[in-house]
CSV table of C-alpha atoms and ligand atoms in Angstrom, one decimal:
chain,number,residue,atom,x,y,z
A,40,UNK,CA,0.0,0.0,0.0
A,41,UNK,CA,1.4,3.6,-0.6
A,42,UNK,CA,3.1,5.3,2.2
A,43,UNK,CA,0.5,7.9,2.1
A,44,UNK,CA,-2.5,5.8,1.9
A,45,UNK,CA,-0.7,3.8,4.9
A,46,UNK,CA,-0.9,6.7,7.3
A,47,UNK,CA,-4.6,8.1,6.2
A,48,UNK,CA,-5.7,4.2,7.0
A,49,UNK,CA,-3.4,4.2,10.5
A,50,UNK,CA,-5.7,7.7,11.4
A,51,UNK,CA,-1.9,9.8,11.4
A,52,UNK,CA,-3.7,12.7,9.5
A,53,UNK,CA,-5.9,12.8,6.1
A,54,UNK,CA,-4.4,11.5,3.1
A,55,UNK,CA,-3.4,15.2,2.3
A,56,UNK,CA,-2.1,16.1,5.5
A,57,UNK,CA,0.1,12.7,5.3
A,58,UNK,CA,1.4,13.7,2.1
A,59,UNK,CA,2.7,17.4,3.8
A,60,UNK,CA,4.2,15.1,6.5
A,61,UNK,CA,6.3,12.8,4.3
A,62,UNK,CA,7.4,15.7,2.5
A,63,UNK,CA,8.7,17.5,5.4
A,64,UNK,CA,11.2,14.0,6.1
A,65,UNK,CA,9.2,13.2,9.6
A,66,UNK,CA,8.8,9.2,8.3
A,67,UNK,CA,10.8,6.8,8.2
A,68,UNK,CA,10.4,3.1,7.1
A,69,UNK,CA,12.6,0.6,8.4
A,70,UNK,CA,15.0,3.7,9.7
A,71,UNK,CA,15.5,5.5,6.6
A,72,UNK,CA,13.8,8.8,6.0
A,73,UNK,CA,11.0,8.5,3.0
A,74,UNK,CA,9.7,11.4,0.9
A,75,UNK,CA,8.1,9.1,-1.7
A,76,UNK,CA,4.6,9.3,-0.6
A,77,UNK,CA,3.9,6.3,-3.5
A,78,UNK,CA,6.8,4.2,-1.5
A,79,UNK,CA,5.0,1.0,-0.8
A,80,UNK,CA,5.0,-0.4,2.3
A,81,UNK,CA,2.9,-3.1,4.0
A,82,UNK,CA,2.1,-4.7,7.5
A,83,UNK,CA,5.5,-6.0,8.3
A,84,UNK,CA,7.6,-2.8,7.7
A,85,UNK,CA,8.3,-0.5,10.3
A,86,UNK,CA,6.5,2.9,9.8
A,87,UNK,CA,7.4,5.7,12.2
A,88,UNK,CA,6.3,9.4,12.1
A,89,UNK,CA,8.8,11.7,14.3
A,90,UNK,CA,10.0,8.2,15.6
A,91,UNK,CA,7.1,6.8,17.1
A,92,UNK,CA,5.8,3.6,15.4
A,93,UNK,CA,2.9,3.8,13.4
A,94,UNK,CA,0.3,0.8,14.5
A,95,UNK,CA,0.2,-1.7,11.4
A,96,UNK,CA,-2.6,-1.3,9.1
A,97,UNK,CA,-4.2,-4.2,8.1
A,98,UNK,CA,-6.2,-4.2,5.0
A,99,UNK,CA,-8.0,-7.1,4.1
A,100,UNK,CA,-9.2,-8.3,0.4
A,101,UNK,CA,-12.0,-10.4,-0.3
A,102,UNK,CA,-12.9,-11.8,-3.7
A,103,UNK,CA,-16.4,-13.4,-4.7
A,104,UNK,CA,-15.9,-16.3,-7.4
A,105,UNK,CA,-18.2,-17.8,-9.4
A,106,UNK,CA,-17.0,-21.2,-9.5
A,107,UNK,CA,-16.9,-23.5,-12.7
A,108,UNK,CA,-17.6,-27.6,-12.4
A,109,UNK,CA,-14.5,-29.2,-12.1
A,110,UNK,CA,-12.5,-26.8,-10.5
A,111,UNK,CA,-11.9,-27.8,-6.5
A,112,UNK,CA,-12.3,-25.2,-3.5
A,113,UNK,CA,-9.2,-25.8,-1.6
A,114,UNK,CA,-6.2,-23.8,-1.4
A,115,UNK,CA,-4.3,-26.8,-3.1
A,116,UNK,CA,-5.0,-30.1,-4.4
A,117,UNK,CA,-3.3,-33.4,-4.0
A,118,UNK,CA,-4.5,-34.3,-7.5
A,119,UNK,CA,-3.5,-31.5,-9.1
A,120,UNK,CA,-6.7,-30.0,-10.0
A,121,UNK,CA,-7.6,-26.3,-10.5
A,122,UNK,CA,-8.6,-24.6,-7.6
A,123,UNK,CA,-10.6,-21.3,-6.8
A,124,UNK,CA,-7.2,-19.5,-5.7
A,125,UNK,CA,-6.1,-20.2,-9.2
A,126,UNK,CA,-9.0,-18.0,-10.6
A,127,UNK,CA,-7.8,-15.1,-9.0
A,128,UNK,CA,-4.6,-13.1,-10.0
A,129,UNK,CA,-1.7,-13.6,-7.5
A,130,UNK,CA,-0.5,-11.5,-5.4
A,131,UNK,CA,1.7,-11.7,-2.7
A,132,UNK,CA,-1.4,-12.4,0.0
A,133,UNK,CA,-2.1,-15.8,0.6
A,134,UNK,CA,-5.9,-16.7,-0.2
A,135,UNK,CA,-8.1,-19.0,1.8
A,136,UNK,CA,-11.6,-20.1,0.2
A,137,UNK,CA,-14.4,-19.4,2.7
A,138,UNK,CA,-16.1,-22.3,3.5
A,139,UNK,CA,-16.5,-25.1,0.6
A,140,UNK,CA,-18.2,-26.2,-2.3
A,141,UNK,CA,-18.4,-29.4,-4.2
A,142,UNK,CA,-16.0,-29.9,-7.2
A,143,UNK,CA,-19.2,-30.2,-9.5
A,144,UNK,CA,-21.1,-27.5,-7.5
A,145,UNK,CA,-20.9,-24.3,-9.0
A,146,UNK,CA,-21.4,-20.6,-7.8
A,147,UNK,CA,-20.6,-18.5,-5.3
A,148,UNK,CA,-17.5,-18.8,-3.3
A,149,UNK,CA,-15.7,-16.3,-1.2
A,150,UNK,CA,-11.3,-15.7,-0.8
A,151,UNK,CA,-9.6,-14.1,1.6
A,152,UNK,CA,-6.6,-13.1,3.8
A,153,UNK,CA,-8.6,-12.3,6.6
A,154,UNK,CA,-8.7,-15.8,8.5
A,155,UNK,CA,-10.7,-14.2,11.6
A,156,UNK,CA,-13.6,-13.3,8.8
A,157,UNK,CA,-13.0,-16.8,7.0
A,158,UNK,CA,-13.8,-18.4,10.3
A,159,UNK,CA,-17.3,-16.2,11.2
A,160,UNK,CA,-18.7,-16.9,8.0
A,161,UNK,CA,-18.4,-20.6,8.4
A,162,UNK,CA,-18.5,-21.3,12.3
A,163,UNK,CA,-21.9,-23.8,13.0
A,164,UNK,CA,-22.7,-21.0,15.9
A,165,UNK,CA,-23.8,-18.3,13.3
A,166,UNK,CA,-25.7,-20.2,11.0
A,167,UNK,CA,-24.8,-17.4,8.1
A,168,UNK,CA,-27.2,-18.4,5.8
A,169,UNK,CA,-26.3,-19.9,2.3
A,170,UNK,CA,-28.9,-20.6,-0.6
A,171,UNK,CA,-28.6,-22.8,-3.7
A,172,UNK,CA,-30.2,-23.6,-6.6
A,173,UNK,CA,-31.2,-27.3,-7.2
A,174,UNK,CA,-32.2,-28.9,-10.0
A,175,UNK,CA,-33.1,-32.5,-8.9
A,176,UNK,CA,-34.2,-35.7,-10.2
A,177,UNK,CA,-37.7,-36.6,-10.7
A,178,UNK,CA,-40.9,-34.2,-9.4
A,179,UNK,CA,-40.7,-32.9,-5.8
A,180,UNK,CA,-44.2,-33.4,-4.1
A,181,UNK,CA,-45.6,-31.7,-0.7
A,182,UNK,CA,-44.4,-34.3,1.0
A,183,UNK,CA,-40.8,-34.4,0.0
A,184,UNK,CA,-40.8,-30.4,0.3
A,185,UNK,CA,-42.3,-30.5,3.6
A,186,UNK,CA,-39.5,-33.2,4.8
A,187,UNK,CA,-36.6,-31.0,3.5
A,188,UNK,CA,-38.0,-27.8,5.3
A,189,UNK,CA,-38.6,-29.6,8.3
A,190,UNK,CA,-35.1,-31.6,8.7
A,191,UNK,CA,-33.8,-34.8,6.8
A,192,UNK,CA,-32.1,-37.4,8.9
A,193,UNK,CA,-28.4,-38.1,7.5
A,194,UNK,CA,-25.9,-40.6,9.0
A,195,UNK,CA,-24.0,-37.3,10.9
A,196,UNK,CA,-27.5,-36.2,12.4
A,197,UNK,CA,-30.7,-34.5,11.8
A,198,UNK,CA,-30.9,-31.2,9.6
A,199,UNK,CA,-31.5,-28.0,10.8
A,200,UNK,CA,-35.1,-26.4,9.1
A,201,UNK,CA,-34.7,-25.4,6.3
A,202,UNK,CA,-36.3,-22.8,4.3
A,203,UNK,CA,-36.9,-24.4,0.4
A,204,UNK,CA,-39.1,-23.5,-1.9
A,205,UNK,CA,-40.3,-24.9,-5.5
A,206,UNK,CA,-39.4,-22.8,-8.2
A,207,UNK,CA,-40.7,-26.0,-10.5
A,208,UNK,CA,-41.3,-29.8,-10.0
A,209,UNK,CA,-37.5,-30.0,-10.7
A,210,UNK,CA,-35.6,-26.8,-9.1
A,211,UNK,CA,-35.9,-26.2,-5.6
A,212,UNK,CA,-34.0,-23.0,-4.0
A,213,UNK,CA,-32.7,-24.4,-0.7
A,214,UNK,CA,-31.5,-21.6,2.2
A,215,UNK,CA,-29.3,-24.0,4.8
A,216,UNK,CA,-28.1,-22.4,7.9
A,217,UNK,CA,-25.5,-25.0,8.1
A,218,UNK,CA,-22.6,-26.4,5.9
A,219,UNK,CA,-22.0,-29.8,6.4
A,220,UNK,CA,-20.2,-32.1,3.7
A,221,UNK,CA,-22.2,-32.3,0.9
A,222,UNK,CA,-25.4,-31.2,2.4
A,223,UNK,CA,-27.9,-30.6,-0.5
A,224,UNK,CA,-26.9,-33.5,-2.4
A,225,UNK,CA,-27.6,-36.0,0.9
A,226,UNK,CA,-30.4,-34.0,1.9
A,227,UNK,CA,-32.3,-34.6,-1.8
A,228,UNK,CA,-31.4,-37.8,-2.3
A,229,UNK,CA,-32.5,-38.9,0.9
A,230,UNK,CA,-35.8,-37.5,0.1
A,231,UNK,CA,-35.5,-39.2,-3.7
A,232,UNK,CA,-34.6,-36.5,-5.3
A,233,UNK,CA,-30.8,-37.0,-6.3
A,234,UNK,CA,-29.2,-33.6,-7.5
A,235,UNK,CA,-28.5,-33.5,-10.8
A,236,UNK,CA,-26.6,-30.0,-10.9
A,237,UNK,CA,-26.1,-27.7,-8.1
A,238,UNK,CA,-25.2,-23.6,-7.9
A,239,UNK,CA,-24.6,-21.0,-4.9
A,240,UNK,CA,-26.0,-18.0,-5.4
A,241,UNK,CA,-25.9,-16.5,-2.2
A,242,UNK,CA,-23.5,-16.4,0.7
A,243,UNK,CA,-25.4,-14.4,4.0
A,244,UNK,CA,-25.4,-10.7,2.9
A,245,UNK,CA,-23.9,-11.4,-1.0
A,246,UNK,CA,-25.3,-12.5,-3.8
A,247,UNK,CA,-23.3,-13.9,-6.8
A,248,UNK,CA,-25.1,-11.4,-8.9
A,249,UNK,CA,-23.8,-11.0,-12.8
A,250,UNK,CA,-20.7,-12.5,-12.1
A,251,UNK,CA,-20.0,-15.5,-14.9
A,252,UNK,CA,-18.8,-18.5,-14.5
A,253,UNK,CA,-14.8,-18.3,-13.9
A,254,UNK,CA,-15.3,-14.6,-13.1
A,255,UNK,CA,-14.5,-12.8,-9.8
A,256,UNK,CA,-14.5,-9.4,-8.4
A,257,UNK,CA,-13.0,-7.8,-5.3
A,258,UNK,CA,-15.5,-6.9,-2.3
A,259,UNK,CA,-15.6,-3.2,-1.5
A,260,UNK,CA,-14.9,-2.1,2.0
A,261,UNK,CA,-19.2,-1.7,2.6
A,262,UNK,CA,-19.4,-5.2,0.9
A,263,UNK,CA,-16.9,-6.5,3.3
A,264,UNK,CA,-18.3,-4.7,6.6
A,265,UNK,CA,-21.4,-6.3,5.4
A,266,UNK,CA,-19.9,-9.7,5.9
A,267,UNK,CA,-18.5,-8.7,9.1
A,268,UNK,CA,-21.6,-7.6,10.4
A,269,UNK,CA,-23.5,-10.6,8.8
A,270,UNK,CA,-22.2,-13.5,11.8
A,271,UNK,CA,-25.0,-13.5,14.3
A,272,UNK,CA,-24.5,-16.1,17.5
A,273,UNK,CA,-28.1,-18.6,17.3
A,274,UNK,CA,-29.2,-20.0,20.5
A,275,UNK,CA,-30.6,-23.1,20.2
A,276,UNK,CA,-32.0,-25.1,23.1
A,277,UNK,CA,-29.3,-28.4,24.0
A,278,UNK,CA,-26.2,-26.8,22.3
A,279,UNK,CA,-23.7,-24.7,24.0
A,280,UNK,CA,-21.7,-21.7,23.0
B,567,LIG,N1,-24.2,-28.8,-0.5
B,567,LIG,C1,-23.7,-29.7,-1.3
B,567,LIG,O1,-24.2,-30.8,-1.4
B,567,LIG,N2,-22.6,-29.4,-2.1
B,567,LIG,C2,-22.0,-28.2,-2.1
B,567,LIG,O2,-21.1,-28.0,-2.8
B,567,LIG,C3,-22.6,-27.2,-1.2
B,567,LIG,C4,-23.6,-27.6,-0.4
């Protein structure tokens, strides 16, 4: 980030009165004097003004991704696969996807830096809600409907409710408040409904909106307080925390 930029962010002065203070040879990064105000500078360097350290800034980035079939949501793969980190261009920050999705799911998918953000978004306690589009095998009646909304009983437990609704006999749009291991697709076909192709189109506050397939975009700083502010702690009778 630029020097300048740098100080606005720390709350030294404006980004115009920062400028006026580099100029006048009162910073220093790493204990040589800088006039630059484009000298770049991230969290690790040490920043003074008139010799007293300048708290690191910490910016963070988040991309939304619309991910293809076939391409994995892990940082890395053993098999050697694409992955979502590859969609976006590299930088020097390391990436982590937000949550997961299926290798042949496809939609929205979160990156970041930010670990602490990574880890609201997808912590059981908050529930953030996340809705997909299903199209599924065969006609969903009432009675498969009602089973989904009301909780489907996998081998790892009972499902939360569920809010679903059918857009047609064969596409349901499914809002889980949970994210266990392929969800959707255990929770359809234990009602007989196997998936037959799967998309994320929202994640809590964000929607995947008119980003393509493949595409990405970065979050602005509203998007991402919006995230931030999206974690709400659920109390629910017999669990703790
Ligand atoms: N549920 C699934 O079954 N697969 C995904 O990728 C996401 C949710």
């Amino acid at each position: 980030m630029r020097l300048q930029k740098y100080l606005a962010h720390a709350g030294v002065a404006s980004r115009r009165a920062s400028e006026a203070i580099i100029a006048a040879g009162r910073v220093t990064v790493g204990g040589t004097v800088v006039r630059d105000p484009a000298t770049d500078v991230g969290e690790d360097d040490d920043v003074r003004v008139d010799g007293s350290p300048v708290a690191p800034v910490r910016v963070t980035v988040v991309f939304a991704v619309n991910k293809p079939a076939g391409v994995v949501s892990t940082a890395q793969d053993t098999h050697g696969r694409p992955t979502v980190v590859d969609l976006v261009p590299a930088g020097t920050r390391r990436l982590y996807p937000v949550g997961r999705l299926d290798a042949d799911t496809t939609g929205l998918i979160l990156l970041t830096d930010d670990g602490e953000l990574a880890d609201l978004l997808t912590h059981p306690r908050y529930e953030v809600p996340k809705v997909y589009l299903a199209r599924v095998a065969g006609a969903v009646d009432d009675a498969a409907l009602r089973q989904l909304r009301d909780g489907v009983e996998l081998d790892d437990g009972r499902t939360l409710p569920a809010t679903v609704e059918r857009i047609n006999p064969h596409t349901l749009r499914l809002t889980l408040r949970e994210g266990r291991k392929r969800q959707v697709r255990r929770m359809c076909e234990a009602v007989g409904h196997p998936v037959e192709a799967l998309r994320r189109v929202r994640l809590g506050p964000l929607d995947v909106g008119r980003l393509r397939e493949g595409e990405w975009r970065a979050l602005d700083a509203r998007e991402v307080q919006a995230l931030r502010d999206a974690p709400k702690p659920v109390r629910r009778p017999g669990r703790r925390g």
